[in-house]
């Protein structure tokens, strides 16, 4: 790819509209419903489509170039793990909802290091596929975000596999992304964490990176922490990996870590990888009053028992946002820095907490409208209107597009036209771990577009 280095815009055209509209006022009507089917007011949106949000995985793709250049397979795994963690960094404090992509919507991005093509390949369930390539690597995957509403929290499971390939080395890596948990949906301020276990497997060598994204825990001791190790085929632990998905990732010899652990036991905790404070006993009185006023028995019996409602111990205060980050004082000898986050631009809080990379994603550079596919997210009028601060216009356009999509679906059903077929991807098992996946047909960049009118 010989894309020249271009200057990209550093901010959106206008600052965002700050609202104190409460998300609970919408969600209380949605208990038990599948959240992906709910239309939310546009004030909760950020001016990006989920396809563009997926392209944010690429912000630190230089790590894949570095990985591909390593001679030692363990070092390659180290940088792939760095890439997997770095891909989540832009989620920090991002609480706007990206627009649901329309069926057949696409998004392309060409940069110095890579190019990527994304397509919405299924609507129910929503599945987004992407394929990025560069001189030395390929990165592809499909994501089916499953949102579960548990009352005070929303749990988001980004189902699907992602794969990195180094074709010249005949080597590949697969993993799945961890769960994301949005807290304080009922009262308090929203905040989000990435939690769970991520297992990166290498083929054909069989190395594995086991990473745990910890929940904030007591006093937010483990807020944002990621920790784990690289093991070989015979399960020997070789390297220790530690850091924060919001900031950095480091790596050291596993033996050195064990020595350090013996000498500094107090610096480590056995923190868990489940959503923080999820037990019913953390549910505050104020919240219970709100929940009790709703006549949704099935929801209540699912998520909290009657005993806990009557238990005086439930009278804890509402969950607050973790204010200060815990200090990460671990500095294990011989650590190498794998990845370091780029600080957010100074105006970020007026622009949906976007990173500089995110600011540039919906930019329609001059001449671009003539070459990109007519289904590209940049051409979506509702997103464009929100970006320009026209909230009412955005809402009208969003409704129009959703209706147009419904009409098209109905038309296909009535005419018994064969099911929708994505243009640039084909459903197929992942070549390495055989999970359900979508594989790129490779034709997008020929730029011969005959795509339907979806906007
Ligand atoms: C409070 C509720 C209703 C609104 C929450 C909206 C936002 C915060 C949710 C909706 C969809 C979510 C995204 C769905 C899928 C992924 C892919 C995953 O690999 C990283 C997290 C990420 C990118 C999620 C981040 C949070 C997200 C953007």
Short mmCIF file of C-alpha atoms and ligand atoms in Angstrom, two decimals:
data_model
loop_
_atom_site.label_atom_id
_atom_site.label_comp_id
_atom_site.label_asym_id
_atom_site.label_seq_id
_atom_site.Cartn_x
_atom_site.Cartn_y
_atom_site.Cartn_z
CA UNK A 1 0.00 0.00 0.00
CA UNK A 2 1.55 3.24 -1.07
CA UNK A 3 -0.71 5.69 0.63
CA UNK A 4 1.09 8.96 1.20
CA UNK A 5 1.10 10.42 4.66
CA UNK A 6 -1.83 12.82 4.87
CA UNK A 7 -2.92 15.31 7.47
CA UNK A 8 -6.20 14.33 9.06
CA UNK A 9 -8.63 16.53 10.89
CA UNK A 10 -7.99 16.80 14.63
CA UNK A 11 -11.49 17.73 15.78
CA UNK A 12 -15.08 17.38 14.64
CA UNK A 13 -16.79 20.34 12.97
CA UNK A 14 -18.67 21.37 16.16
CA UNK A 15 -18.50 20.43 19.86
CA UNK A 16 -21.03 17.91 21.09
CA UNK A 17 -24.35 18.78 22.64
CA UNK A 18 -24.14 17.91 26.34
CA UNK A 19 -27.34 16.44 27.68
CA UNK A 20 -28.47 15.46 31.14
CA UNK A 21 -31.08 13.17 29.64
CA UNK A 22 -31.00 10.01 31.73
CA UNK A 23 -30.42 6.72 30.00
CA UNK A 24 -32.60 4.99 32.57
CA UNK A 25 -35.64 6.90 31.34
CA UNK A 26 -35.29 4.94 28.11
CA UNK A 27 -34.04 1.63 29.40
CA UNK A 28 -36.69 1.13 32.06
CA UNK A 29 -39.07 0.37 29.21
CA UNK A 30 -36.69 -2.17 27.78
CA UNK A 31 -36.13 -4.63 30.58
CA UNK A 32 -36.04 -8.12 29.18
CA UNK A 33 -35.92 -6.93 25.56
CA UNK A 34 -33.00 -7.61 23.32
CA UNK A 35 -31.18 -4.31 23.43
CA UNK A 36 -29.93 -4.45 19.86
CA UNK A 37 -33.54 -4.10 18.70
CA UNK A 38 -34.27 -0.99 20.72
CA UNK A 39 -34.23 2.38 19.04
CA UNK A 40 -32.58 4.84 21.35
CA UNK A 41 -32.84 8.63 21.11
CA UNK A 42 -30.05 10.06 19.02
CA UNK A 43 -28.73 12.16 21.94
CA UNK A 44 -27.16 8.95 23.27
CA UNK A 45 -25.28 8.41 20.03
CA UNK A 46 -21.77 9.36 19.00
CA UNK A 47 -21.30 10.41 15.37
CA UNK A 48 -19.74 7.14 14.22
CA UNK A 49 -21.16 3.89 12.93
CA UNK A 50 -20.20 0.67 14.70
CA UNK A 51 -18.21 -0.19 11.54
CA UNK A 52 -16.07 2.88 12.13
CA UNK A 53 -15.79 1.95 15.77
CA UNK A 54 -14.41 -1.43 14.69
CA UNK A 55 -11.81 0.34 12.57
CA UNK A 56 -10.57 1.81 15.87
CA UNK A 57 -8.98 -1.59 16.56
CA UNK A 58 -6.36 -0.39 14.04
CA UNK A 59 -5.05 2.62 15.95
CA UNK A 60 -1.88 0.82 17.06
CA UNK A 61 -1.51 -1.48 14.05
CA UNK A 62 2.21 -0.61 13.91
CA UNK A 63 2.50 -3.27 16.65
CA UNK A 64 1.68 -5.91 14.04
CA UNK A 65 4.47 -4.60 11.82
CA UNK A 66 6.85 -4.90 14.78
CA UNK A 67 5.50 -8.37 15.59
CA UNK A 68 6.03 -9.60 12.05
CA UNK A 69 9.65 -8.42 12.18
CA UNK A 70 10.55 -10.46 15.28
CA UNK A 71 12.55 -13.62 14.78
CA UNK A 72 11.56 -15.20 18.07
CA UNK A 73 8.01 -16.60 18.09
CA UNK A 74 7.55 -15.65 21.76
CA UNK A 75 8.46 -12.07 20.94
CA UNK A 76 5.93 -12.15 18.10
CA UNK A 77 3.25 -13.34 20.51
CA UNK A 78 4.23 -10.54 22.88
CA UNK A 79 3.53 -7.88 20.26
CA UNK A 80 0.35 -9.56 19.06
CA UNK A 81 -0.85 -9.51 22.69
CA UNK A 82 0.13 -5.82 22.83
CA UNK A 83 -1.93 -5.20 19.71
CA UNK A 84 -4.95 -7.09 21.12
CA UNK A 85 -4.90 -5.00 24.31
CA UNK A 86 -4.15 -1.70 22.53
CA UNK A 87 -7.18 -2.24 20.32
CA UNK A 88 -9.43 -1.69 23.35
CA UNK A 89 -7.79 1.49 24.65
CA UNK A 90 -10.02 3.86 22.71
CA UNK A 91 -13.03 2.54 24.64
CA UNK A 92 -11.93 4.27 27.83
CA UNK A 93 -14.66 6.74 28.89
CA UNK A 94 -16.45 6.38 25.57
CA UNK A 95 -20.10 6.11 26.55
CA UNK A 96 -21.84 7.28 23.40
CA UNK A 97 -23.61 4.63 21.41
CA UNK A 98 -22.31 4.17 17.89
CA UNK A 99 -25.00 4.02 15.18
CA UNK A 100 -26.17 0.51 14.31
CA UNK A 101 -24.87 -0.15 10.81
CA UNK A 102 -27.53 -0.69 8.16
CA UNK A 103 -27.53 -4.02 6.36
CA UNK A 104 -25.02 -3.70 3.51
CA UNK A 105 -23.34 -0.62 4.95
CA UNK A 106 -19.58 -0.56 4.40
CA UNK A 107 -16.66 1.43 5.72
CA UNK A 108 -13.19 1.68 4.26
CA UNK A 109 -10.07 3.32 5.61
CA UNK A 110 -6.71 3.61 3.91
CA UNK A 111 -3.73 4.74 5.90
CA UNK A 112 0.03 4.53 5.57
CA UNK A 113 0.28 1.33 7.59
CA UNK A 114 -2.83 -0.51 6.41
CA UNK A 115 -6.17 -0.51 4.68
CA UNK A 116 -9.39 -1.92 6.12
CA UNK A 117 -12.82 -2.76 4.75
CA UNK A 118 -15.81 -3.38 7.02
CA UNK A 119 -19.30 -4.55 6.08
CA UNK A 120 -22.52 -5.12 8.00
CA UNK A 121 -23.16 -8.69 6.88
CA UNK A 122 -26.25 -9.49 8.96
CA UNK A 123 -28.94 -7.41 10.59
CA UNK A 124 -30.67 -9.89 12.94
CA UNK A 125 -28.45 -10.80 14.66
CA UNK A 126 -26.21 -7.77 13.97
CA UNK A 127 -22.87 -8.99 12.64
CA UNK A 128 -20.08 -6.73 11.41
CA UNK A 129 -17.12 -8.15 9.51
CA UNK A 130 -13.78 -6.52 8.79
CA UNK A 131 -10.61 -7.30 6.87
CA UNK A 132 -7.42 -5.24 7.15
CA UNK A 133 -4.16 -5.84 5.37
CA UNK A 134 -0.67 -4.48 5.12
CA UNK A 135 2.67 -5.52 3.64
CA UNK A 136 3.44 -8.08 6.33
CA UNK A 137 0.16 -8.91 8.05
CA UNK A 138 -3.57 -9.50 7.69
CA UNK A 139 -6.09 -8.82 10.45
CA UNK A 140 -9.70 -9.90 10.08
CA UNK A 141 -12.72 -10.85 12.09
CA UNK A 142 -16.44 -10.62 12.69
CA UNK A 143 -18.15 -9.14 15.72
CA UNK A 144 -21.66 -9.78 16.95
CA UNK A 145 -22.14 -7.55 20.00
CA UNK A 146 -24.63 -9.07 22.45
CA UNK A 147 -26.04 -6.61 24.96
CA UNK A 148 -27.54 -7.90 28.17
CA UNK A 149 -29.35 -5.58 30.49
CA UNK A 150 -29.02 -6.59 34.13
CA UNK A 151 -30.78 -3.66 35.71
CA UNK A 152 -27.98 -1.50 36.98
CA UNK A 153 -25.43 -2.71 34.43
CA UNK A 154 -25.33 -3.43 30.74
CA UNK A 155 -23.05 -6.30 29.79
CA UNK A 156 -21.76 -6.37 26.26
CA UNK A 157 -20.31 -9.55 24.87
CA UNK A 158 -18.47 -8.90 21.59
CA UNK A 159 -19.03 -12.41 20.23
CA UNK A 160 -16.94 -13.53 17.31
CA UNK A 161 -13.32 -14.30 16.50
CA UNK A 162 -10.49 -12.09 15.33
CA UNK A 163 -7.44 -13.38 13.48
CA UNK A 164 -3.97 -12.03 12.74
CA UNK A 165 -1.97 -13.66 9.98
CA UNK A 166 1.67 -13.27 9.01
CA UNK A 167 1.51 -14.83 5.52
CA UNK A 168 5.28 -14.80 4.91
CA UNK A 169 5.84 -16.68 8.16
CA UNK A 170 2.85 -18.97 7.54
CA UNK A 171 1.69 -18.14 11.05
CA UNK A 172 -1.64 -17.06 12.56
CA UNK A 173 -3.14 -15.98 15.87
CA UNK A 174 -6.78 -16.01 16.99
CA UNK A 175 -8.63 -14.64 19.99
CA UNK A 176 -11.99 -13.28 21.10
CA UNK A 177 -12.53 -9.94 22.73
CA UNK A 178 -13.45 -9.64 26.38
CA UNK A 179 -16.74 -8.47 27.76
CA UNK A 180 -17.46 -4.83 28.33
CA UNK A 181 -19.54 -3.72 31.29
CA UNK A 182 -21.36 -0.39 31.47
CA UNK A 183 -22.15 0.57 35.08
CA UNK A 184 -24.63 2.93 36.77
CA UNK A 185 -27.36 2.67 34.20
CA UNK A 186 -30.04 3.45 36.82
CA UNK A 187 -28.43 6.09 39.00
CA UNK A 188 -25.08 7.79 39.15
CA UNK A 189 -22.69 8.46 36.34
CA UNK A 190 -22.09 5.90 33.62
CA UNK A 191 -18.69 4.26 33.50
CA UNK A 192 -17.32 1.28 31.66
CA UNK A 193 -14.75 -1.45 32.08
CA UNK A 194 -13.39 -4.31 30.00
CA UNK A 195 -13.43 -7.55 31.97
CA UNK A 196 -12.78 -11.24 31.42
CA UNK A 197 -10.23 -13.62 30.04
CA UNK A 198 -8.65 -13.38 26.63
CA UNK A 199 -6.78 -16.34 25.20
CA UNK A 200 -4.62 -15.71 22.17
CA UNK A 201 -3.58 -18.90 20.37
CA UNK A 202 -0.79 -19.16 17.80
CA UNK A 203 -0.85 -21.55 14.86
CA UNK A 204 0.92 -23.81 14.15
CA UNK A 205 3.30 -23.42 17.11
CA UNK A 206 0.64 -23.60 19.81
CA UNK A 207 1.86 -20.76 22.01
CA UNK A 208 -0.88 -19.18 24.07
CA UNK A 209 -1.19 -15.81 25.75
CA UNK A 210 -3.61 -15.94 28.69
CA UNK A 211 -4.69 -12.43 29.66
CA UNK A 212 -7.06 -11.44 32.44
CA UNK A 213 -8.81 -8.08 32.30
CA UNK A 214 -9.63 -7.45 35.93
CA UNK A 215 -12.68 -5.76 37.33
CA UNK A 216 -12.10 -2.62 39.39
CA UNK A 217 -12.55 -4.52 42.66
CA UNK A 218 -12.47 -3.22 46.21
CA UNK A 219 -11.35 0.44 46.32
CA UNK A 220 -10.74 0.19 42.59
CA UNK A 221 -7.48 -1.50 43.36
CA UNK A 222 -7.45 -3.32 40.04
CA UNK A 223 -9.15 -0.71 37.89
CA UNK A 224 -8.24 -1.31 34.20
CA UNK A 225 -5.58 -3.87 35.08
CA UNK A 226 -4.59 -6.55 32.63
CA UNK A 227 -2.32 -9.39 33.65
CA UNK A 228 -1.28 -12.76 32.30
CA UNK A 229 1.41 -14.87 30.73
CA UNK A 230 2.61 -16.51 27.56
CA UNK A 231 2.80 -20.27 27.73
CA UNK A 232 4.19 -22.80 25.27
CA UNK A 233 2.62 -25.98 23.96
CA UNK A 234 3.65 -27.92 27.06
CA UNK A 235 2.08 -25.26 29.28
CA UNK A 236 5.39 -23.86 30.53
CA UNK A 237 4.96 -20.23 31.53
CA UNK A 238 7.57 -18.23 29.65
CA UNK A 239 6.75 -14.54 29.86
CA UNK A 240 4.69 -12.49 32.30
CA UNK A 241 2.54 -9.70 30.84
CA UNK A 242 1.09 -6.81 32.82
CA UNK A 243 -0.36 -3.35 32.34
CA UNK A 244 -3.61 -1.46 31.86
CA UNK A 245 -5.77 -1.57 28.76
CA UNK A 246 -6.15 2.19 29.06
CA UNK A 247 -2.42 2.96 29.25
CA UNK A 248 0.39 0.49 28.62
CA UNK A 249 1.50 -3.12 28.42
CA UNK A 250 4.80 -4.56 29.63
CA UNK A 251 6.39 -7.94 29.53
CA UNK A 252 9.12 -9.71 31.49
CA UNK A 253 10.58 -13.13 32.08
CA UNK A 254 8.17 -15.33 34.05
CA UNK A 255 10.86 -16.37 36.58
CA UNK A 256 11.73 -12.76 37.31
CA UNK A 257 8.07 -12.07 37.97
CA UNK A 258 7.88 -14.99 40.41
CA UNK A 259 10.93 -13.72 42.29
CA UNK A 260 9.47 -10.24 42.41
CA UNK A 261 6.18 -11.66 43.63
CA UNK A 262 7.92 -13.42 46.54
CA UNK A 263 9.63 -10.22 47.58
CA UNK A 264 6.60 -7.93 47.10
CA UNK A 265 3.51 -10.02 47.85
CA UNK A 266 1.44 -7.02 48.89
CA UNK A 267 1.60 -5.50 45.41
CA UNK A 268 -0.53 -8.22 43.92
CA UNK A 269 -4.12 -9.16 44.47
CA UNK A 270 -6.13 -12.07 43.28
CA UNK A 271 -8.71 -9.73 41.71
CA UNK A 272 -11.45 -11.29 39.66
CA UNK A 273 -12.55 -10.83 36.10
CA UNK A 274 -16.28 -10.47 36.54
CA UNK A 275 -18.22 -7.23 36.36
CA UNK A 276 -17.51 -5.21 39.52
CA UNK A 277 -20.05 -4.97 42.30
CA UNK A 278 -22.61 -7.07 40.56
CA UNK A 279 -23.91 -8.93 43.56
CA UNK A 280 -27.44 -8.01 44.65
CA UNK A 281 -26.08 -6.86 48.00
CA UNK A 282 -24.55 -3.90 46.23
CA UNK A 283 -27.89 -2.69 44.97
CA UNK A 284 -28.79 0.50 46.77
CA UNK A 285 -32.11 1.39 48.35
CA UNK A 286 -32.71 4.13 45.81
CA UNK A 287 -32.27 1.66 43.00
CA UNK A 288 -34.49 -0.92 44.62
CA UNK A 289 -37.23 1.64 44.96
CA UNK A 290 -36.95 2.35 41.27
CA UNK A 291 -36.94 -1.32 40.42
CA UNK A 292 -39.80 -2.12 42.77
CA UNK A 293 -41.97 0.51 41.15
CA UNK A 294 -41.76 -1.48 37.94
CA UNK A 295 -44.08 -4.41 37.52
CA UNK A 296 -41.61 -6.70 35.87
CA UNK A 297 -41.51 -9.79 38.00
CA UNK A 298 -39.52 -11.95 35.66
CA UNK A 299 -36.73 -9.44 35.50
CA UNK A 300 -36.59 -9.10 39.25
CA UNK A 301 -36.61 -12.73 40.01
CA UNK A 302 -33.83 -13.24 37.52
CA UNK A 303 -31.43 -10.72 38.77
CA UNK A 304 -32.04 -10.53 42.49
CA UNK A 305 -33.69 -12.73 45.01
CA UNK A 306 -36.49 -11.61 47.29
CA UNK A 307 -34.26 -12.18 50.33
CA UNK A 308 -31.71 -9.74 49.15
CA UNK A 309 -34.38 -7.11 48.66
CA UNK A 310 -35.42 -7.46 52.28
CA UNK A 311 -31.92 -7.77 53.56
CA UNK A 312 -30.90 -4.70 55.57
CA UNK A 313 -27.37 -5.24 54.30
CA UNK A 314 -28.50 -4.07 50.88
CA UNK A 315 -28.65 -0.55 52.21
CA UNK A 316 -25.34 0.37 50.70
CA UNK A 317 -24.76 3.62 48.90
CA UNK A 318 -25.07 3.79 45.17
CA UNK A 319 -22.18 2.69 43.10
CA UNK A 320 -19.96 5.63 42.30
CA UNK A 321 -17.55 6.08 39.42
CA UNK A 322 -14.00 5.16 40.13
CA UNK A 323 -12.46 8.59 40.47
CA UNK A 324 -8.76 8.30 40.75
CA UNK A 325 -6.94 5.56 39.03
CA UNK A 326 -5.09 3.27 41.37
CA UNK A 327 -1.34 3.70 41.20
CA UNK A 328 0.34 0.87 39.42
CA UNK A 329 3.56 0.58 41.29
CA UNK A 330 4.75 -2.70 39.86
CA UNK A 331 8.09 -2.32 38.13
CA UNK A 332 9.45 -5.78 37.56
CA UNK A 333 13.15 -5.98 36.63
CA UNK A 334 13.96 -6.43 32.96
CA UNK A 335 10.49 -5.43 31.77
CA UNK A 336 10.11 -4.30 28.20
CA UNK A 337 7.43 -1.83 27.21
CA UNK A 338 5.31 -3.35 24.45
CA UNK A 339 2.73 -0.63 24.04
CA UNK A 340 2.02 2.85 25.37
CA UNK A 341 -1.22 4.73 24.77
CA UNK A 342 -1.34 8.05 22.89
CA UNK A 343 -2.89 10.69 25.19
CA UNK A 344 -6.35 11.96 24.27
CA UNK A 345 -6.43 15.34 22.54
CA UNK A 346 -7.08 18.33 24.86
CA UNK A 347 -10.61 18.96 23.52
CA UNK A 348 -11.69 15.33 23.90
CA UNK A 349 -14.43 15.92 26.49
CA UNK A 350 -16.27 18.25 24.10
CA UNK A 351 -16.02 15.65 21.37
CA UNK A 352 -17.50 12.44 22.75
CA UNK A 353 -14.18 11.50 24.42
CA UNK A 354 -12.81 10.71 20.96
CA UNK A 355 -9.15 9.92 20.43
CA UNK A 356 -7.38 11.80 17.67
CA UNK A 357 -7.72 8.70 15.49
CA UNK A 358 -11.50 8.56 16.11
CA UNK A 359 -11.85 12.26 15.22
CA UNK A 360 -10.61 11.49 11.71
CA UNK A 361 -12.74 8.45 10.95
CA UNK A 362 -15.83 10.17 9.57
CA UNK A 363 -13.91 12.81 7.64
CA UNK A 364 -15.00 13.07 4.03
CA UNK A 365 -11.77 14.17 2.40
CA UNK A 366 -12.05 16.07 -0.86
CA UNK A 367 -12.62 13.78 -3.82
CA UNK A 368 -13.40 10.87 -1.57
CA UNK A 369 -17.14 10.93 -2.32
CA UNK A 370 -16.30 9.97 -5.92
CA UNK A 371 -14.22 6.92 -5.09
CA UNK A 372 -15.65 5.32 -1.96
CA UNK A 373 -18.45 2.79 -2.20
CA UNK A 374 -21.92 4.46 -2.11
CA UNK A 375 -22.73 2.40 1.00
CA UNK A 376 -19.83 3.91 3.01
CA UNK A 377 -20.66 5.08 6.56
CA UNK A 378 -19.25 8.51 5.72
CA UNK A 379 -22.22 9.03 3.39
CA UNK A 380 -24.83 8.31 6.09
CA UNK A 381 -26.86 11.47 6.52
CA UNK A 382 -27.88 10.84 10.15
CA UNK A 383 -24.30 10.45 11.37
CA UNK A 384 -23.21 13.48 9.35
CA UNK A 385 -26.03 15.59 10.84
CA UNK A 386 -25.15 14.57 14.41
CA UNK A 387 -21.51 15.39 13.70
CA UNK A 388 -22.61 18.86 12.60
CA UNK A 389 -24.65 19.36 15.76
CA UNK A 390 -28.07 19.04 14.10
CA UNK A 391 -29.67 16.69 16.61
CA UNK A 392 -33.23 17.00 15.29
CA UNK A 393 -32.11 16.51 11.71
CA UNK A 394 -30.09 13.49 12.76
CA UNK A 395 -33.11 11.95 14.51
CA UNK A 396 -35.30 12.45 11.43
CA UNK A 397 -32.70 10.90 9.13
CA UNK A 398 -32.06 8.00 11.51
CA UNK A 399 -35.78 7.15 11.51
CA UNK A 400 -35.98 7.47 7.77
CA UNK A 401 -33.03 5.12 7.23
CA UNK A 402 -34.36 2.56 9.68
CA UNK A 403 -37.74 2.63 7.96
CA UNK A 404 -36.14 2.30 4.56
CA UNK A 405 -34.27 -0.73 5.83
CA UNK A 406 -37.46 -2.29 7.17
CA UNK A 407 -39.25 -1.68 3.87
CA UNK A 408 -36.41 -3.29 1.94
CA UNK A 409 -36.56 -6.34 4.21
CA UNK A 410 -40.32 -6.59 3.75
CA UNK A 411 -39.97 -6.27 0.00
CA UNK A 412 -37.45 -9.12 -0.11
CA UNK A 413 -39.73 -11.28 2.03
CA UNK A 414 -42.85 -10.60 -0.04
CA UNK A 415 -41.15 -11.15 -3.35
CA UNK A 416 -39.51 -14.25 -1.89
CA UNK A 417 -36.25 -12.91 -3.18
CA UNK A 418 -33.38 -14.98 -1.88
CA UNK A 419 -31.94 -13.88 1.39
CA UNK A 420 -29.64 -10.88 1.57
CA UNK A 421 -26.13 -11.69 0.43
CA UNK A 422 -23.26 -9.54 1.67
CA UNK A 423 -21.12 -8.07 -1.09
CA UNK A 424 -17.60 -8.37 0.20
CA UNK A 425 -17.64 -11.23 2.72
CA UNK A 426 -18.72 -14.87 2.75
CA UNK A 427 -19.80 -16.84 5.77
CA UNK A 428 -17.27 -19.60 6.46
CA UNK A 429 -15.66 -21.27 9.45
CA UNK A 430 -12.52 -19.61 10.75
CA UNK A 431 -9.63 -21.43 9.02
CA UNK A 432 -7.76 -21.91 12.31
CA UNK A 433 -10.25 -22.56 15.09
CA UNK A 434 -13.29 -23.45 12.94
CA UNK A 435 -15.62 -21.03 14.73
CA UNK A 436 -18.33 -19.23 12.73
CA UNK A 437 -16.73 -16.42 10.80
CA UNK A 438 -16.90 -14.20 7.71
CA UNK A 439 -14.10 -14.26 5.16
CA UNK A 440 -13.32 -11.42 2.78
CA UNK A 441 -13.80 -12.10 -0.94
CA UNK A 442 -11.00 -9.67 -1.74
CA UNK A 443 -12.87 -7.74 -4.41
CA UNK A 444 -13.61 -4.49 -2.63
CA UNK A 445 -10.47 -2.64 -3.63
CA UNK A 446 -11.11 -3.24 -7.33
CA UNK A 447 -13.56 -0.41 -6.77
CA UNK A 448 -16.30 -1.66 -9.07
CA UNK A 449 -19.37 -0.88 -7.06
CA UNK A 450 -22.93 -1.82 -7.92
CA UNK A 451 -24.24 -1.58 -4.41
CA UNK A 452 -27.89 -0.99 -3.55
CA UNK A 453 -29.21 2.33 -2.40
CA UNK A 454 -29.40 1.98 1.39
CA UNK A 455 -29.22 5.65 2.40
C1 LIG B 1 -26.05 2.21 28.55
C2 LIG B 1 -26.20 1.49 27.24
C3 LIG B 1 -27.61 1.24 26.87
C4 LIG B 1 -25.49 2.26 26.16
C5 LIG B 1 -24.08 1.75 26.01
C6 LIG B 1 -23.59 2.17 24.67
C7 LIG B 1 -22.11 1.88 24.41
C8 LIG B 1 -21.25 2.34 25.55
C9 LIG B 1 -21.85 0.41 24.01
C10 LIG B 1 -22.84 -0.09 22.94
C11 LIG B 1 -22.07 -1.05 22.03
C12 LIG B 1 -20.74 -1.25 22.72
C13 LIG B 1 -19.57 -1.80 21.93
C14 LIG B 1 -19.90 -3.18 21.35
C15 LIG B 1 -18.73 -3.96 20.94
C16 LIG B 1 -17.45 -3.63 21.23
C17 LIG B 1 -16.32 -4.45 20.69
C18 LIG B 1 -15.33 -4.78 21.78
O1 LIG B 1 -14.23 -5.48 21.26
C19 LIG B 1 -14.85 -3.53 22.48
C20 LIG B 1 -16.03 -2.82 23.09
C21 LIG B 1 -17.10 -2.43 22.07
C22 LIG B 1 -16.56 -1.36 21.13
C23 LIG B 1 -18.35 -1.93 22.84
C24 LIG B 1 -18.06 -0.63 23.61
C25 LIG B 1 -19.30 -0.08 24.32
C26 LIG B 1 -20.46 0.12 23.38
C27 LIG B 1 -20.12 1.17 22.35
#
